[in-house]
Amino acid sequence: MEQSALAGRIALVTGAGQGIGEAVTRALVAQGARVAAVDATEDGVKALETEYGTEKVTHYTADVSDSRAVEAVFEEVERTAGPLDILVNVAGVLRTSPVVEITDEDWKRTFDVNSTGVFNTSRAAARRMSERRSGCIVTVGSNAAGVPRTSMAAYAASKAAATMFTKCLGLELARSGVRCNVVSPGSTDTAMQRSLWSGDEPPAGVIDGDPGSYRVGIPLGRIAEPSDIADAVLFLVSDRARHITMHDLYVDGGATLRA
């Protein structure tokens, strides 16, 4: 992809302060886009703004589960930067627990961010993009949305909801020319992933599989880097994917053995 492939386009990335969201932000800037970097905490997105300068990255602090806060961010972005061309939903939380031990708060918070957050931002983007008959939305989901995982019921269910919502939105917006797609990572080297480890390296069961938890390993023999996911997002928001919508692109090293 040419370094200026997205020159002049305005993008908004949620969960931009670390991990996949940060990698997506950096990748978009590298392709010439101007990015509104949104996160619930300020440190990471403010650091990106300082690094790149406000002409390339502007930081916003907002909880995507708060629809009013989301709408305020969208209004400010379009007022100061211009019409939004790209939305990438990355913000997410992971709280693991067997179903019988999940607390009401953990279940609610997981859906508030992973599902309702995607609804809030996508609705705000869709209202604007559909009127202009241009734009694209990418939701970063999870391969857990397509295969059961022990102790991950809340996370998997919330990602499945976000995935189907994005596809339905894509169907509704298709005639306006707005494209909506999903990128579904597997295990990726992020702070969220490392919170599941006891050391610096992934447990053998992540790479080789764990029959005790009914988990298949990763055929390619490694976990993803955040940049692997960002590259998939870049493709889907680019003109090279202009005839792709309602697609769910798995980036998991073959872990789901998906047909």
Coordinates of C-alpha atoms in Angstrom, one line a residue:
M1 CA 0.0 0.0 0.0
E2 CA 1.3 3.4 -0.9
Q3 CA 2.4 5.6 2.0
S4 CA -0.2 8.2 1.1
A5 CA -3.0 5.8 0.4
L6 CA -5.2 7.5 3.0
A7 CA -4.0 11.0 2.7
G8 CA -6.5 13.6 3.7
R9 CA -8.9 11.2 5.3
I10 CA -10.2 11.7 8.8
A11 CA -10.3 8.6 11.1
L12 CA -11.5 8.0 14.6
V13 CA -10.1 5.1 16.6
T14 CA -11.4 3.9 19.9
G15 CA -9.2 2.2 22.5
A16 CA -6.3 4.0 20.9
G17 CA -4.2 4.3 24.0
Q18 CA -2.5 0.9 23.8
G19 CA -2.3 -2.4 22.1
I20 CA -4.2 -2.9 18.9
G21 CA -5.8 0.5 19.0
E22 CA -2.4 2.2 19.3
A23 CA -1.1 0.1 16.4
V24 CA -4.1 1.0 14.2
T25 CA -3.6 4.7 15.0
R26 CA 0.1 4.5 14.0
A27 CA -0.7 2.6 10.9
L28 CA -3.4 5.1 9.8
V29 CA -1.0 8.0 10.4
A30 CA 1.7 6.2 8.4
Q31 CA -0.7 6.1 5.4
G32 CA -1.5 9.8 5.6
A33 CA -4.7 9.8 7.7
R34 CA -5.5 12.3 10.4
V35 CA -6.6 10.4 13.5
A36 CA -8.9 11.3 16.4
A37 CA -7.5 8.9 19.1
V38 CA -10.1 8.1 21.7
D39 CA -9.6 6.2 24.9
A40 CA -11.2 6.0 28.4
T41 CA -7.9 7.0 29.9
E42 CA -5.8 9.9 28.8
D43 CA -2.1 8.9 29.1
G44 CA -1.7 6.7 26.0
V45 CA -3.6 8.9 23.5
K46 CA -2.1 12.1 24.9
A47 CA 1.4 10.5 24.3
L48 CA 0.4 9.8 20.7
E49 CA -0.7 13.4 20.2
T50 CA 2.6 14.6 21.7
E51 CA 4.6 12.3 19.5
Y52 CA 2.9 13.0 16.2
G53 CA 1.5 16.5 16.7
T54 CA -2.1 17.7 16.6
E55 CA -2.1 17.9 12.8
K56 CA -1.8 14.1 12.7
V57 CA -3.3 12.9 16.0
T58 CA -5.7 14.6 18.3
H59 CA -6.5 12.9 21.6
Y60 CA -9.9 12.6 23.2
T61 CA -10.9 11.0 26.5
A62 CA -14.3 9.3 26.5
D63 CA -16.0 6.1 27.7
V64 CA -17.6 4.6 24.6
S65 CA -20.4 3.2 26.7
D66 CA -21.6 6.8 27.3
S67 CA -23.6 7.8 24.3
R68 CA -23.6 11.5 25.1
A69 CA -19.8 11.5 25.5
V70 CA -19.5 9.7 22.2
E71 CA -21.7 12.1 20.4
A72 CA -19.8 15.1 21.8
V73 CA -16.5 13.6 20.5
F74 CA -17.9 13.1 17.1
E75 CA -19.3 16.6 16.9
E76 CA -15.9 18.0 18.0
V77 CA -13.9 15.9 15.5
E78 CA -16.1 17.0 12.6
R79 CA -16.1 20.6 13.7
T80 CA -12.3 20.8 14.1
A81 CA -10.9 18.2 11.6
G82 CA -13.6 17.7 9.0
P83 CA -16.1 15.0 7.9
L84 CA -15.2 11.6 9.3
D85 CA -14.2 9.0 6.7
I86 CA -13.1 6.1 8.9
L87 CA -14.2 4.6 12.2
V88 CA -12.3 1.8 13.8
N89 CA -13.9 0.3 16.9
V90 CA -11.1 -1.2 19.1
A91 CA -12.1 -0.3 22.7
G92 CA -12.7 -3.5 24.7
V93 CA -12.5 -5.1 28.1
L94 CA -11.9 -8.7 29.1
R95 CA -13.0 -10.2 32.4
T96 CA -12.6 -13.9 32.7
S97 CA -14.6 -16.2 34.9
P98 CA -16.6 -19.4 34.7
V99 CA -20.3 -18.6 34.0
V100 CA -21.5 -19.6 37.5
E101 CA -19.0 -17.1 39.0
I102 CA -19.6 -14.1 36.7
T103 CA -20.7 -11.1 38.7
D104 CA -23.5 -8.8 37.5
E105 CA -21.0 -5.9 37.3
D106 CA -18.5 -7.9 35.2
W107 CA -21.2 -9.0 32.8
K108 CA -22.7 -5.5 32.4
R109 CA -19.4 -3.8 32.0
T110 CA -18.2 -6.2 29.4
F111 CA -21.3 -5.6 27.3
D112 CA -21.3 -1.9 28.0
V113 CA -17.9 -1.5 26.4
N114 CA -17.6 -4.3 23.9
S115 CA -21.2 -4.2 22.5
T116 CA -23.0 -1.0 23.5
G117 CA -19.8 1.0 22.9
V118 CA -19.6 -0.3 19.3
F119 CA -23.3 0.6 18.9
N120 CA -22.8 4.1 20.2
T121 CA -19.8 4.9 18.0
S122 CA -21.1 3.2 14.9
R123 CA -24.5 4.8 15.2
A124 CA -22.8 8.2 15.4
A125 CA -20.6 7.5 12.4
A126 CA -23.4 6.0 10.4
R127 CA -25.7 9.0 10.7
R128 CA -23.0 11.2 9.3
M129 CA -21.5 8.9 6.7
S130 CA -24.8 7.8 5.2
E131 CA -25.8 11.4 4.6
R132 CA -22.5 11.9 2.7
R133 CA -22.8 8.5 1.1
S134 CA -19.2 7.7 1.9
G135 CA -17.1 6.1 4.7
C136 CA -16.2 2.9 6.3
I137 CA -16.5 1.3 9.7
V138 CA -14.3 -1.5 11.0
T139 CA -15.0 -3.3 14.3
V140 CA -12.2 -5.2 15.9
G141 CA -14.0 -8.3 17.3
S142 CA -12.4 -11.6 18.3
N143 CA -12.2 -15.2 17.1
A144 CA -13.8 -16.0 20.5
A145 CA -17.1 -14.8 18.9
G146 CA -17.0 -17.8 16.6
V147 CA -15.8 -20.6 18.9
P148 CA -16.7 -21.3 22.5
R149 CA -14.0 -20.6 25.1
T150 CA -14.0 -21.7 28.8
S151 CA -14.1 -18.8 31.3
M152 CA -14.7 -16.3 28.5
A153 CA -18.5 -16.4 28.1
A154 CA -19.1 -12.7 28.7
Y155 CA -16.3 -11.6 26.4
A156 CA -17.2 -14.1 23.6
A157 CA -20.9 -13.2 23.8
S158 CA -20.2 -9.5 23.7
K159 CA -17.9 -9.8 20.7
A160 CA -20.4 -12.0 18.9
A161 CA -23.0 -9.3 19.5
A162 CA -20.7 -6.6 18.2
T163 CA -19.9 -8.7 15.1
M164 CA -23.5 -9.3 14.1
F165 CA -24.4 -5.7 14.8
T166 CA -21.7 -4.5 12.5
K167 CA -22.8 -6.9 9.8
C168 CA -26.4 -5.8 10.1
L169 CA -25.3 -2.2 10.0
G170 CA -23.4 -2.9 6.9
L171 CA -26.5 -4.3 5.2
E172 CA -28.5 -1.3 6.1
L173 CA -25.9 1.1 4.9
A174 CA -24.8 -0.7 1.8
R175 CA -26.9 1.3 -0.7
S176 CA -25.4 4.5 0.7
G177 CA -21.9 3.2 -0.2
V178 CA -20.8 3.0 3.4
R179 CA -18.9 -0.3 4.1
C180 CA -18.9 -2.1 7.5
N181 CA -16.5 -5.0 8.3
V182 CA -15.1 -6.9 11.2
V183 CA -11.5 -8.0 11.9
S184 CA -11.4 -10.9 14.4
P185 CA -8.0 -11.4 16.1
G186 CA -6.9 -14.4 17.9
S187 CA -4.3 -14.3 20.7
T188 CA -2.4 -11.0 20.2
D189 CA 0.5 -9.7 22.3
T190 CA -1.2 -6.9 24.2
A191 CA -1.6 -5.9 27.8
M192 CA -5.0 -7.6 27.8
Q193 CA -3.5 -10.8 26.5
R194 CA -0.6 -10.7 28.9
S195 CA -3.0 -10.3 31.9
L196 CA -3.9 -14.0 31.2
W197 CA -0.3 -15.1 31.5
S198 CA 1.8 -15.8 34.6
G199 CA 5.1 -14.9 32.9
D200 CA 6.6 -13.0 30.0
E201 CA 5.9 -15.7 27.4
P202 CA 2.6 -17.2 26.3
P203 CA 1.7 -20.5 28.0
A204 CA 2.4 -23.5 25.9
G205 CA -1.3 -24.2 25.7
V206 CA -1.9 -21.0 23.7
I207 CA 0.4 -22.1 20.9
D208 CA 0.1 -25.9 21.1
G209 CA -3.5 -26.1 22.3
D210 CA -5.0 -27.3 25.6
P211 CA -7.2 -30.4 25.5
G212 CA -8.2 -29.7 29.2
S213 CA -10.0 -26.5 28.2
Y214 CA -11.0 -27.8 24.7
R215 CA -8.8 -25.2 23.1
V216 CA -7.1 -25.7 19.7
G217 CA -3.6 -24.3 19.3
I218 CA -2.3 -21.9 16.6
P219 CA -1.2 -23.6 13.5
L220 CA 1.2 -20.9 12.5
G221 CA 3.0 -21.4 15.8
R222 CA 3.0 -17.8 17.2
I223 CA 0.6 -15.3 18.6
A224 CA -0.1 -12.1 16.6
E225 CA 1.6 -8.8 17.0
P226 CA -0.8 -5.7 17.2
S227 CA 0.6 -4.6 13.8
D228 CA -0.7 -7.8 12.2
I229 CA -4.2 -6.8 13.2
A230 CA -3.6 -3.2 12.2
D231 CA -2.5 -4.3 8.7
A232 CA -5.9 -6.1 8.2
V233 CA -7.7 -3.0 9.3
L234 CA -5.7 -0.9 6.9
F235 CA -6.7 -3.1 4.0
L236 CA -10.4 -3.0 4.9
V237 CA -10.5 0.8 5.2
S238 CA -8.6 1.3 2.0
D239 CA -9.9 1.6 -1.6
R240 CA -8.4 -1.8 -2.3
A241 CA -11.4 -3.2 -0.3
R242 CA -14.0 -1.0 -1.9
H243 CA -16.2 -4.0 -2.9
I244 CA -16.0 -5.7 0.5
T245 CA -18.6 -5.2 3.2
M246 CA -20.2 -7.3 6.0
H247 CA -17.1 -9.4 6.0
D248 CA -15.5 -10.9 9.1
L249 CA -11.7 -11.3 8.6
Y250 CA -10.1 -13.7 11.0
V251 CA -6.5 -12.9 11.9
D252 CA -5.6 -15.7 14.2
G253 CA -2.9 -17.9 12.7
G254 CA -5.5 -20.5 11.8
A255 CA -6.5 -21.1 15.4
T256 CA -10.2 -21.5 14.7
L257 CA -9.6 -24.0 11.9
R258 CA -12.2 -21.8 10.1
A259 CA -13.6 -23.0 6.8

